mmCIF file of C-alpha atoms and ligand atoms in Angstrom:
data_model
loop_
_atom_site.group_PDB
_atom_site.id
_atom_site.type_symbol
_atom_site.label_atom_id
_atom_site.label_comp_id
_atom_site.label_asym_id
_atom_site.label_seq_id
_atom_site.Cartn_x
_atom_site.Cartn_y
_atom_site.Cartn_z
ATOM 1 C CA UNK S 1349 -58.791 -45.346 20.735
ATOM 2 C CA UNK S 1350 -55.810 -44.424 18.914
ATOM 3 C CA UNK S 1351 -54.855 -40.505 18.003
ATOM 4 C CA UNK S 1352 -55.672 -41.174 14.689
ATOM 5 C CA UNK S 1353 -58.976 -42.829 15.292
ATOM 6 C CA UNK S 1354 -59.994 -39.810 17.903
ATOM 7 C CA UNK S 1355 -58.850 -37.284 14.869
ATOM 8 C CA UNK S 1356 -61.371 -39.297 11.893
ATOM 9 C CA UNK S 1357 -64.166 -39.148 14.705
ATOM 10 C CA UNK S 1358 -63.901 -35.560 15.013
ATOM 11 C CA UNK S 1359 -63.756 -35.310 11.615
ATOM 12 C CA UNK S 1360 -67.153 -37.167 11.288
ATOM 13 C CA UNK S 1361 -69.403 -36.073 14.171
ATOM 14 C CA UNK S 1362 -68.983 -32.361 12.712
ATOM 15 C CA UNK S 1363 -70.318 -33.973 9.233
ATOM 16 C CA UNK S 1364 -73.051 -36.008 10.964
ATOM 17 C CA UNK S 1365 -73.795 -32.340 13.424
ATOM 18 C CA UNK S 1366 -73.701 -35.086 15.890
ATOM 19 C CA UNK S 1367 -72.830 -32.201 18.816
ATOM 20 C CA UNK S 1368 -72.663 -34.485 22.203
ATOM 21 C CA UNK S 1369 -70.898 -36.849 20.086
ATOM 22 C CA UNK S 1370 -68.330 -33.714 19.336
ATOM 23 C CA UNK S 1371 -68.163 -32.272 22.502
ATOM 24 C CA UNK S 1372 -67.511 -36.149 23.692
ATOM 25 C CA UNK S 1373 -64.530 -36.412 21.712
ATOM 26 C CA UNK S 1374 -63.082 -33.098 22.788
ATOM 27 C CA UNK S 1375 -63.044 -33.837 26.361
ATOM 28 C CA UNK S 1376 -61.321 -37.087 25.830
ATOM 29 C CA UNK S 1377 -58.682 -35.596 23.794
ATOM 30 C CA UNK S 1378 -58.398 -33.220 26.672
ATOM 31 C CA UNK S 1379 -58.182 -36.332 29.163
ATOM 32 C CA UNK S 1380 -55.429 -37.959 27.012
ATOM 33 C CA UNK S 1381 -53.444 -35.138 27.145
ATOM 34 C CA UNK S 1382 -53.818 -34.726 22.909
ATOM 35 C CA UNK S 1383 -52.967 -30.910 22.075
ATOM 36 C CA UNK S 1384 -55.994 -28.693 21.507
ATOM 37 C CA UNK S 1385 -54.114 -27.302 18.619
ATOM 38 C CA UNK S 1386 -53.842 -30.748 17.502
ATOM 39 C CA UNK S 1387 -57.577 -31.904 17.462
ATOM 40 C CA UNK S 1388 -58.715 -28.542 15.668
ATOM 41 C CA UNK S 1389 -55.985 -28.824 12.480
ATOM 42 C CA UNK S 1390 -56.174 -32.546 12.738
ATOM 43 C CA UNK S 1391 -59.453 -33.503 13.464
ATOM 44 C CA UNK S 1392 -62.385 -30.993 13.583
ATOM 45 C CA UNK S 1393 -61.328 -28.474 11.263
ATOM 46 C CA UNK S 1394 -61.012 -31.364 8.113
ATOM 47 C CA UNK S 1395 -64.637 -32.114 9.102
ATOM 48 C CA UNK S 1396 -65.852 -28.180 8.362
ATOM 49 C CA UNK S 1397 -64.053 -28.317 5.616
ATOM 50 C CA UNK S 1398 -65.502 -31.584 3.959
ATOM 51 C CA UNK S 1399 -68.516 -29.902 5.100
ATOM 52 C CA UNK S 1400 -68.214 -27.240 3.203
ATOM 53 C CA UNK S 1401 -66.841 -29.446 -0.215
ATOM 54 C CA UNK S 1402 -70.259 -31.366 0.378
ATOM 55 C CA UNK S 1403 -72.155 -28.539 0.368
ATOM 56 C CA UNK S 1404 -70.854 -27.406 -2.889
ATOM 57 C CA UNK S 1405 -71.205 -30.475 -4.175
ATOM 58 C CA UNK S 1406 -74.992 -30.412 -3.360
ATOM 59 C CA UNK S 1407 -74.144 -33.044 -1.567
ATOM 60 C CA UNK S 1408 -75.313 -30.831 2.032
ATOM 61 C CA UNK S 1409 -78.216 -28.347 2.216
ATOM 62 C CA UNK S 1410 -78.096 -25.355 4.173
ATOM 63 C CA UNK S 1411 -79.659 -27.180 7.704
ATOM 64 C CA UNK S 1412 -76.977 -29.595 7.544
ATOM 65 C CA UNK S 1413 -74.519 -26.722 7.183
ATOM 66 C CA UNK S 1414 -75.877 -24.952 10.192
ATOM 67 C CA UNK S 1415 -75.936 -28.138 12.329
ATOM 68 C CA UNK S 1416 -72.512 -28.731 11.455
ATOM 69 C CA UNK S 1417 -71.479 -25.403 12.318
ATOM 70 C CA UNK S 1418 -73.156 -25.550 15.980
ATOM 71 C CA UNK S 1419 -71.436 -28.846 16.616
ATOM 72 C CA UNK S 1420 -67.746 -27.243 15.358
ATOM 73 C CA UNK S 1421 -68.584 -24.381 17.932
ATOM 74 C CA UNK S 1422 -70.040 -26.889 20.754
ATOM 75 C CA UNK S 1423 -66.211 -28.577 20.284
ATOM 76 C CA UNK S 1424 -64.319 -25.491 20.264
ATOM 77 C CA UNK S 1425 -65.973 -23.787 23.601
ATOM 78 C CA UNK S 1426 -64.587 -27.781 25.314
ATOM 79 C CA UNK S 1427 -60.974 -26.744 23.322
ATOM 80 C CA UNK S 1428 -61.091 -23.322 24.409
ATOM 81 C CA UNK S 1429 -60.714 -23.824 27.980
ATOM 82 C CA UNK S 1430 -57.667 -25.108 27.602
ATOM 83 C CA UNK S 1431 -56.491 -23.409 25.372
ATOM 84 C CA UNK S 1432 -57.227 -20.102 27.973
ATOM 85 C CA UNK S 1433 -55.564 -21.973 30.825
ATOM 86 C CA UNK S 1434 -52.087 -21.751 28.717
ATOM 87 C CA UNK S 1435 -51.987 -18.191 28.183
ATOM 88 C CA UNK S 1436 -49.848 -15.889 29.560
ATOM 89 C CA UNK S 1437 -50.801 -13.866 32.401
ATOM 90 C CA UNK S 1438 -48.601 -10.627 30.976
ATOM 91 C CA UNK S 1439 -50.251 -9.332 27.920
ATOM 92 C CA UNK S 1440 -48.113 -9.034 24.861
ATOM 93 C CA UNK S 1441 -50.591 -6.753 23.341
ATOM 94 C CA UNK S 1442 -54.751 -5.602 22.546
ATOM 95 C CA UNK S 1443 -56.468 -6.945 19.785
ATOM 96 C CA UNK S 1444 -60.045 -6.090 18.614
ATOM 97 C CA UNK S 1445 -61.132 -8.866 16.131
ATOM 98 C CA UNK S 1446 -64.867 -8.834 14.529
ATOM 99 C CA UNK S 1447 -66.088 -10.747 10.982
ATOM 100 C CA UNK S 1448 -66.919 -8.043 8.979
ATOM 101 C CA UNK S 1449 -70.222 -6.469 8.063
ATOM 102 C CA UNK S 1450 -72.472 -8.520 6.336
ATOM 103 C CA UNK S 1451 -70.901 -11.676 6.859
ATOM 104 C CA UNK S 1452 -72.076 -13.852 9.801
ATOM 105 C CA UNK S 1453 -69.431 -16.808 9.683
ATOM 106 C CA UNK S 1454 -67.635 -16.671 13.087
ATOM 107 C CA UNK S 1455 -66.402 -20.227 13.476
ATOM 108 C CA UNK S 1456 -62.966 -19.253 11.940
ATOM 109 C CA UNK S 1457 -63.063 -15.472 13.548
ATOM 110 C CA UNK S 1458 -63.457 -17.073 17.111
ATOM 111 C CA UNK S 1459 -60.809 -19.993 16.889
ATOM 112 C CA UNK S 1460 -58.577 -16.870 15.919
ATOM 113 C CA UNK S 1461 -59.489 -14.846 19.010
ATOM 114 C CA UNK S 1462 -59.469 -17.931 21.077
ATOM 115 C CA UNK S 1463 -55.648 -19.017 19.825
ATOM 116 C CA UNK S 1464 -54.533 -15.320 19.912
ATOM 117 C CA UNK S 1465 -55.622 -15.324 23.592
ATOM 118 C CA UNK S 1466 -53.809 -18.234 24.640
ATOM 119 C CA UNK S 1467 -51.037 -16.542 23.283
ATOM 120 C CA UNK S 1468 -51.159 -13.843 25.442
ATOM 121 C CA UNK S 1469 -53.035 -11.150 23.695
ATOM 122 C CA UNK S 1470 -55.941 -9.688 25.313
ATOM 123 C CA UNK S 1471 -58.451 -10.346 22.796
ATOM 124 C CA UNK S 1472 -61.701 -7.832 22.464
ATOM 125 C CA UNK S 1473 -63.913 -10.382 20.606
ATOM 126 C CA UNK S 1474 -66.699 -7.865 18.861
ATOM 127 C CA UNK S 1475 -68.259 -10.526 16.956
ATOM 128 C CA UNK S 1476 -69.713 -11.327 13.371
ATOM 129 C CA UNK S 1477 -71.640 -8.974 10.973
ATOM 130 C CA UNK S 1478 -69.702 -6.017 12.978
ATOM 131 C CA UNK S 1479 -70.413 -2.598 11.723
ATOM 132 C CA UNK S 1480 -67.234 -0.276 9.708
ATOM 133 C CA UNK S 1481 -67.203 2.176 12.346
ATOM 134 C CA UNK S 1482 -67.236 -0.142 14.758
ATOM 135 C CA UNK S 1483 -64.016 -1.137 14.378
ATOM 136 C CA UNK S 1484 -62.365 1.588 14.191
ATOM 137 C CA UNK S 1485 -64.528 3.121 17.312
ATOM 138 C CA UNK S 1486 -63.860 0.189 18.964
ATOM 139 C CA UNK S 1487 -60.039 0.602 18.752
ATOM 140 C CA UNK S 1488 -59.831 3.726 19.308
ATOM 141 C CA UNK S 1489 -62.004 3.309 22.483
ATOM 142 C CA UNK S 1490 -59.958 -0.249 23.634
ATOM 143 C CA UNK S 1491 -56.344 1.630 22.883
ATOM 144 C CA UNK S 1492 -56.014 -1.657 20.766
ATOM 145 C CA UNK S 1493 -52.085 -2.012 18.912
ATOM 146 C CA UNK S 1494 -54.255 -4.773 16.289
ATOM 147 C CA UNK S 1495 -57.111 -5.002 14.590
ATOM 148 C CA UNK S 1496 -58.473 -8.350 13.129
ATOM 149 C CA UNK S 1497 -60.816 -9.041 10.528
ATOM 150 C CA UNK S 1498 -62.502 -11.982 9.333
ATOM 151 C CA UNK S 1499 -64.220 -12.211 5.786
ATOM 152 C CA UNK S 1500 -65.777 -15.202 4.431
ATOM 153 C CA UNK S 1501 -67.473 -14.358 1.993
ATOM 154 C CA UNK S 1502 -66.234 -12.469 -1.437
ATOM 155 C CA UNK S 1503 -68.845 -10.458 -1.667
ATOM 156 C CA UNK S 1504 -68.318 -9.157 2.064
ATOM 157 C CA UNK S 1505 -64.245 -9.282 2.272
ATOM 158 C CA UNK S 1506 -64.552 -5.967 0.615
ATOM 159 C CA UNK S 1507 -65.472 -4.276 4.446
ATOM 160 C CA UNK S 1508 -61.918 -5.224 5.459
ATOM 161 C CA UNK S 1509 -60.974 -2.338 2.488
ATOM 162 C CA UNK S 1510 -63.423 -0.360 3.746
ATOM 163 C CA UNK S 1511 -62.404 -0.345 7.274
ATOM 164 C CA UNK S 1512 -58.510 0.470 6.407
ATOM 165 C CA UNK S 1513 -59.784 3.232 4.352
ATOM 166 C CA UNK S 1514 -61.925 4.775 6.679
ATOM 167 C CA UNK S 1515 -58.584 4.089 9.386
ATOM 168 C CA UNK S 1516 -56.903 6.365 6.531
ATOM 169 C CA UNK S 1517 -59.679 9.231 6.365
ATOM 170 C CA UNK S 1518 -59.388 9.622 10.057
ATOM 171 C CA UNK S 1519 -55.323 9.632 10.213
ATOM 172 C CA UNK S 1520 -54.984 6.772 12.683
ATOM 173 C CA UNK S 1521 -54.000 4.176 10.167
ATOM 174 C CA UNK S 1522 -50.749 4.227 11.802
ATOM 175 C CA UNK S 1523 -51.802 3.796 15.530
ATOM 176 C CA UNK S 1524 -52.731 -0.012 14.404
ATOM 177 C CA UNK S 1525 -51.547 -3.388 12.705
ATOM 178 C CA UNK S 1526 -53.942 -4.183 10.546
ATOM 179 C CA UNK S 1527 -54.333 -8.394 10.202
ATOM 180 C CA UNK S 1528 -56.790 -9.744 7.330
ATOM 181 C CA UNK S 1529 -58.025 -13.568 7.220
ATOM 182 C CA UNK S 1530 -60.275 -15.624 5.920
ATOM 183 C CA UNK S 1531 -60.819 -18.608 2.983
ATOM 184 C CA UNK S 1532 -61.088 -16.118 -0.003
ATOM 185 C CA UNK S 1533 -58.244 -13.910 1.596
ATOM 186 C CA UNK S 1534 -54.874 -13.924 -0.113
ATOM 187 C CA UNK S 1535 -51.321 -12.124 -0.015
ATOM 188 C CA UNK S 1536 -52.184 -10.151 -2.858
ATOM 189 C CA UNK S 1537 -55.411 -8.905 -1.668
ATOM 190 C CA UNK S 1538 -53.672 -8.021 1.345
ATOM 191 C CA UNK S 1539 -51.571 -5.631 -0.368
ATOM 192 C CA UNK S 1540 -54.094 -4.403 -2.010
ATOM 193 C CA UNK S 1541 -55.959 -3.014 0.472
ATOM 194 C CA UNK S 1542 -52.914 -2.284 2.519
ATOM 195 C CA UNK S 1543 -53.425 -4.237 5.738
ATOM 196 C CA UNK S 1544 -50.143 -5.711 7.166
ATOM 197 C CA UNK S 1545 -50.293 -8.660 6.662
ATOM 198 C CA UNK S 1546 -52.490 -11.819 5.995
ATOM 199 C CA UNK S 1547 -53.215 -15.443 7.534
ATOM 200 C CA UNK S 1548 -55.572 -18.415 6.322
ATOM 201 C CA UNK S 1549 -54.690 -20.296 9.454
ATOM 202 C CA UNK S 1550 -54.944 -18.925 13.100
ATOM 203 C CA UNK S 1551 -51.513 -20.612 14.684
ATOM 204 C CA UNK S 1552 -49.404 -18.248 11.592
ATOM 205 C CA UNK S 1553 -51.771 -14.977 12.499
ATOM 206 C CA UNK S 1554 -50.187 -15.199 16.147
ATOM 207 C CA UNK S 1555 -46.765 -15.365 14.994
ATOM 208 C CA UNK S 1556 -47.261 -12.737 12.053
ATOM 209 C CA UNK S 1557 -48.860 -10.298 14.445
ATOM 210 C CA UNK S 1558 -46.414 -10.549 17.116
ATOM 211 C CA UNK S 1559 -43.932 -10.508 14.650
ATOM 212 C CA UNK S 1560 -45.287 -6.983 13.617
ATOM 213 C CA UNK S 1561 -45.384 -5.898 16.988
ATOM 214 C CA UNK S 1562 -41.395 -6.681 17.415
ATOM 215 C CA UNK S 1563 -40.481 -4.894 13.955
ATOM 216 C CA UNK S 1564 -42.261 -1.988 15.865
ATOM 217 C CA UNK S 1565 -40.677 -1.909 19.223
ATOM 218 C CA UNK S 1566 -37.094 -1.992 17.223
ATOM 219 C CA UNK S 1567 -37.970 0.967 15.506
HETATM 220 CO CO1 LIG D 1422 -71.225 -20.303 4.476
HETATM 221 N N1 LIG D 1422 -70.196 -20.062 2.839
HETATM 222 N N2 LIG D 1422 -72.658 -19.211 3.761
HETATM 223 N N3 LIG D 1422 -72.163 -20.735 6.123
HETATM 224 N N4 LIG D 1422 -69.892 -21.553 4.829
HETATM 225 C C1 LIG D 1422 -68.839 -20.587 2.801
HETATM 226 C C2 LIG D 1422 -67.783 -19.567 3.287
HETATM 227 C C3 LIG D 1422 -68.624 -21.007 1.296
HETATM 228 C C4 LIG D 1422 -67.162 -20.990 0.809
HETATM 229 C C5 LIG D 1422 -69.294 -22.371 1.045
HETATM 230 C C6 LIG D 1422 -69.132 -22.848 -0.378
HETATM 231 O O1 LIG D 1422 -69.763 -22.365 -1.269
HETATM 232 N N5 LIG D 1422 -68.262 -23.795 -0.559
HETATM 233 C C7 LIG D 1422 -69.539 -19.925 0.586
HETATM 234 C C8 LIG D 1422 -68.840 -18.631 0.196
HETATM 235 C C9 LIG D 1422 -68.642 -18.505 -1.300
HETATM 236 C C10 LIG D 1422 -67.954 -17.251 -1.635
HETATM 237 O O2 LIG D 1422 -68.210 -16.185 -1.179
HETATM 238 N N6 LIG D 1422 -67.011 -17.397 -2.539
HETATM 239 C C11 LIG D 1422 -70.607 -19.700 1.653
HETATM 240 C C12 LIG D 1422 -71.888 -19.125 1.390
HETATM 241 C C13 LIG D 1422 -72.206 -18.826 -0.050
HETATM 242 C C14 LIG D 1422 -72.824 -18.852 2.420
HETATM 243 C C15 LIG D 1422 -74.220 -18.215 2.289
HETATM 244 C C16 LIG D 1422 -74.311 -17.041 1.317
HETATM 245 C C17 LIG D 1422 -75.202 -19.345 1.931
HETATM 246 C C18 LIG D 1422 -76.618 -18.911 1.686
HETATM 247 O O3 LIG D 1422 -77.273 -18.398 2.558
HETATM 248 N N7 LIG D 1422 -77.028 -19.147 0.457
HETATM 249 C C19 LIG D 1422 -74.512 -17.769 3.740
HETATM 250 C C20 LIG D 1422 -73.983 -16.351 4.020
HETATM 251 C C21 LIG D 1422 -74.433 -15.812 5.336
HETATM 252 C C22 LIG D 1422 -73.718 -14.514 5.666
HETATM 253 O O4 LIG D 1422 -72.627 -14.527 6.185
HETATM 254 N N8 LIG D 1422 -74.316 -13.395 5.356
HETATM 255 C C23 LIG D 1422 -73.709 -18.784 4.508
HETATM 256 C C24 LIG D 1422 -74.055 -19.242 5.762
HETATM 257 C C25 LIG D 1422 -73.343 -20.186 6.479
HETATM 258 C C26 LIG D 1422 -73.818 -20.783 7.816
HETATM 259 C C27 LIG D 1422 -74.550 -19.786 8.696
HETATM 260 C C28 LIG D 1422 -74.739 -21.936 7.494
HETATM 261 C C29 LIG D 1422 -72.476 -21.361 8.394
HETATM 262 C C30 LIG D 1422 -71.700 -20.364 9.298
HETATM 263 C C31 LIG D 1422 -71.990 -20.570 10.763
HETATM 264 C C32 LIG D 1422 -71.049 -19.777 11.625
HETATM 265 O O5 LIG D 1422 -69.936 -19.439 11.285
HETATM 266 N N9 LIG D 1422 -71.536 -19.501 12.793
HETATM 267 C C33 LIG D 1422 -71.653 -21.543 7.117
HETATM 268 C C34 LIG D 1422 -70.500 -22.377 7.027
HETATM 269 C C35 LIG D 1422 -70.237 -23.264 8.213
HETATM 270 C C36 LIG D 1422 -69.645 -22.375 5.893
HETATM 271 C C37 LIG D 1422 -68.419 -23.276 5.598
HETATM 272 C C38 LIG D 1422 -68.954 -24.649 5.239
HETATM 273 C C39 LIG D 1422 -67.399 -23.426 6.696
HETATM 274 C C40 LIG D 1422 -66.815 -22.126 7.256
HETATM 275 C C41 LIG D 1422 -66.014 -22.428 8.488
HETATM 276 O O6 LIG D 1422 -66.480 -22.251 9.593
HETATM 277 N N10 LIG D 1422 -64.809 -23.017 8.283
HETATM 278 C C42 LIG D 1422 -67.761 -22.516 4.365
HETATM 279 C C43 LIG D 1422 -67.031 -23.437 3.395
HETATM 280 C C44 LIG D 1422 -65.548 -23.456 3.660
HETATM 281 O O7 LIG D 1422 -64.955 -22.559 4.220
HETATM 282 N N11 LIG D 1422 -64.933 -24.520 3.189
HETATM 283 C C45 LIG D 1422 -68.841 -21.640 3.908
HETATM 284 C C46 LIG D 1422 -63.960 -23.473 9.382
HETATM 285 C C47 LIG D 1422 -63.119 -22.318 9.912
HETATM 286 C C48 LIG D 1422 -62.195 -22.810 11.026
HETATM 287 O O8 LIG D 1422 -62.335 -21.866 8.825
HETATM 288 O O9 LIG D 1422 -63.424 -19.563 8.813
HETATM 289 O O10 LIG D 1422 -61.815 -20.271 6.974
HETATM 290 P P1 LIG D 1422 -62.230 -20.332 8.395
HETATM 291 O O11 LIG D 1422 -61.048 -19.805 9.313
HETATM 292 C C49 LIG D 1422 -59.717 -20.246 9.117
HETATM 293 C C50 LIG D 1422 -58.881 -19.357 8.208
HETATM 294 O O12 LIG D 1422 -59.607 -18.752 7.164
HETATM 295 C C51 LIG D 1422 -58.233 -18.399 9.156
HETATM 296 O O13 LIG D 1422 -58.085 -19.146 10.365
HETATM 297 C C52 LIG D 1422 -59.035 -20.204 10.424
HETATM 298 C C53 LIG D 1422 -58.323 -21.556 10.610
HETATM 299 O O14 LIG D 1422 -57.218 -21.527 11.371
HETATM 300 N N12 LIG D 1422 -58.925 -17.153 9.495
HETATM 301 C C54 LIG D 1422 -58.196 -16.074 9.911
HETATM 302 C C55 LIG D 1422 -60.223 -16.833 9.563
HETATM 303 N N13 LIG D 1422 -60.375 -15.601 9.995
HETATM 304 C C56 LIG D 1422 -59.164 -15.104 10.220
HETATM 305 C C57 LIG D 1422 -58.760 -13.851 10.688
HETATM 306 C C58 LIG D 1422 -57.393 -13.630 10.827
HETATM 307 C C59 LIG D 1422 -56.456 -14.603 10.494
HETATM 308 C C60 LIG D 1422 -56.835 -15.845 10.050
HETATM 309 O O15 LIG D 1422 -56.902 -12.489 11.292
HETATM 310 C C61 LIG D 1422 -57.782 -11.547 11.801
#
């Protein structure tokens, strides 16, 4: 099987939710020596993403959208292992990373975690739906440097806003970069709600964060 060929099955075992069929795929890219980073842009990624076309479409119901979703993560935890085994041992820096309140999509949020982890960070994962105070207790409490927040959903991305004011109210906004992502998140919401800065893909959060964290040490 060609790269190519491995890349459109990916692609089309997370639109059939065919998860041992995933999971399959991910190991042999693994075996052939194919770049995780590689197989999740290239090849499982597309497939969420036609998912999610189909679905508006009403093409795909929710069930198939769930399915789909369980075989993306199934494919990611086979990814993720190697992905770990390339991190650095010396942590560049803390990071607690949650999907807001409200919103329970946590595909994107943990390929995040999982990339910014192989890249060193030590990553406190604190999951979906997560709670305002929670993230700001939770950094506090974890002496994070970053806090990461994933928003789906437009009707939920306003809890990233919330979260940075509430950061504000207490006079700790400054003890923390603030990184915003997510498919309705954009550079101008971003300044709006005055996070530093903004990603729609997880490989460009890494090196925006830890380019924030350099500005900061030449300070
Ligand atoms: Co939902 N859903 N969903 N869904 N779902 C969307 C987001 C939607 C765009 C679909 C659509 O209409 N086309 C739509 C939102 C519309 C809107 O708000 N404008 C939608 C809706 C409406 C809903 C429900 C309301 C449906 C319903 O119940 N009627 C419901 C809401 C539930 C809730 O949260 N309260 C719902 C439910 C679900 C499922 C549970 C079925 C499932 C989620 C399962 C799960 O995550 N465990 C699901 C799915 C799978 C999707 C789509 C199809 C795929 C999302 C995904 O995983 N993408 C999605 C359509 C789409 O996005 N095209 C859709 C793959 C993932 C890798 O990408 O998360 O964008 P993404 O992450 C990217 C970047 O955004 C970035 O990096 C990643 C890639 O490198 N990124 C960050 C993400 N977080 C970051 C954080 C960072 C930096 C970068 O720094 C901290």
């Amino acid at each position: 099987m060609e790269k190519a060929e491995i890349f459109e099955s990916m692609k089309k075992s997370i639109m059939e939710g065919n998860k041992a069929e995933a999971e399959r795929l991910a190991q042999l890219s693994l075996d052939r020596g194919i770049d995780p980073k590689e197989s999740i842009s290239h090849g499982f990624t597309p497939g969420i993403q036609q998912v999610g076309q189909l679905w508006e479409e009403g093409e795909y119901f929710l069930p198939e959208l769930v399915v789909s979703a369980e075989t993306m993560k199934a494919a990611m935890k086979v990814l993720e292992k190697s992905l770990q085994e390339s991190a650095r041992y010396a942590s560049i820096g803390k990071m607690v990373i949650g999907t807001v309140q409200g919103d329970i999509h946590d595909i994107g949020k943990s390929l995040v975690a999982s990339i910014f982890s192989a890249n060193g960070f030590e990553v406190v994962d604190l999951g979906m739906d997560v709670p305002i105070e929670t993230f700001v207790h939770r950094a506090q409490e974890e002496k994070a440097q970053v806090i990461g927040m994933s928003a789906l959903l437009t009707t939920t991305m306003v809890n990233q806003k919330k979260v940075i004011e509430l950061l504000e109210q207490k006079g700790i906004r400054k003890n923390f970069k603030v990184i915003v992502g997510g498919a309705p998140i954009s550079r101008e919401w971003m300044q709006r709600i005055g996070a530093d800065d903004a990603s729609l893909d997880a490989f460009e959060a890494v090196a925006k964060v830890k380019q924030l964290l350099a500005r900061e040490v030449l300070r």
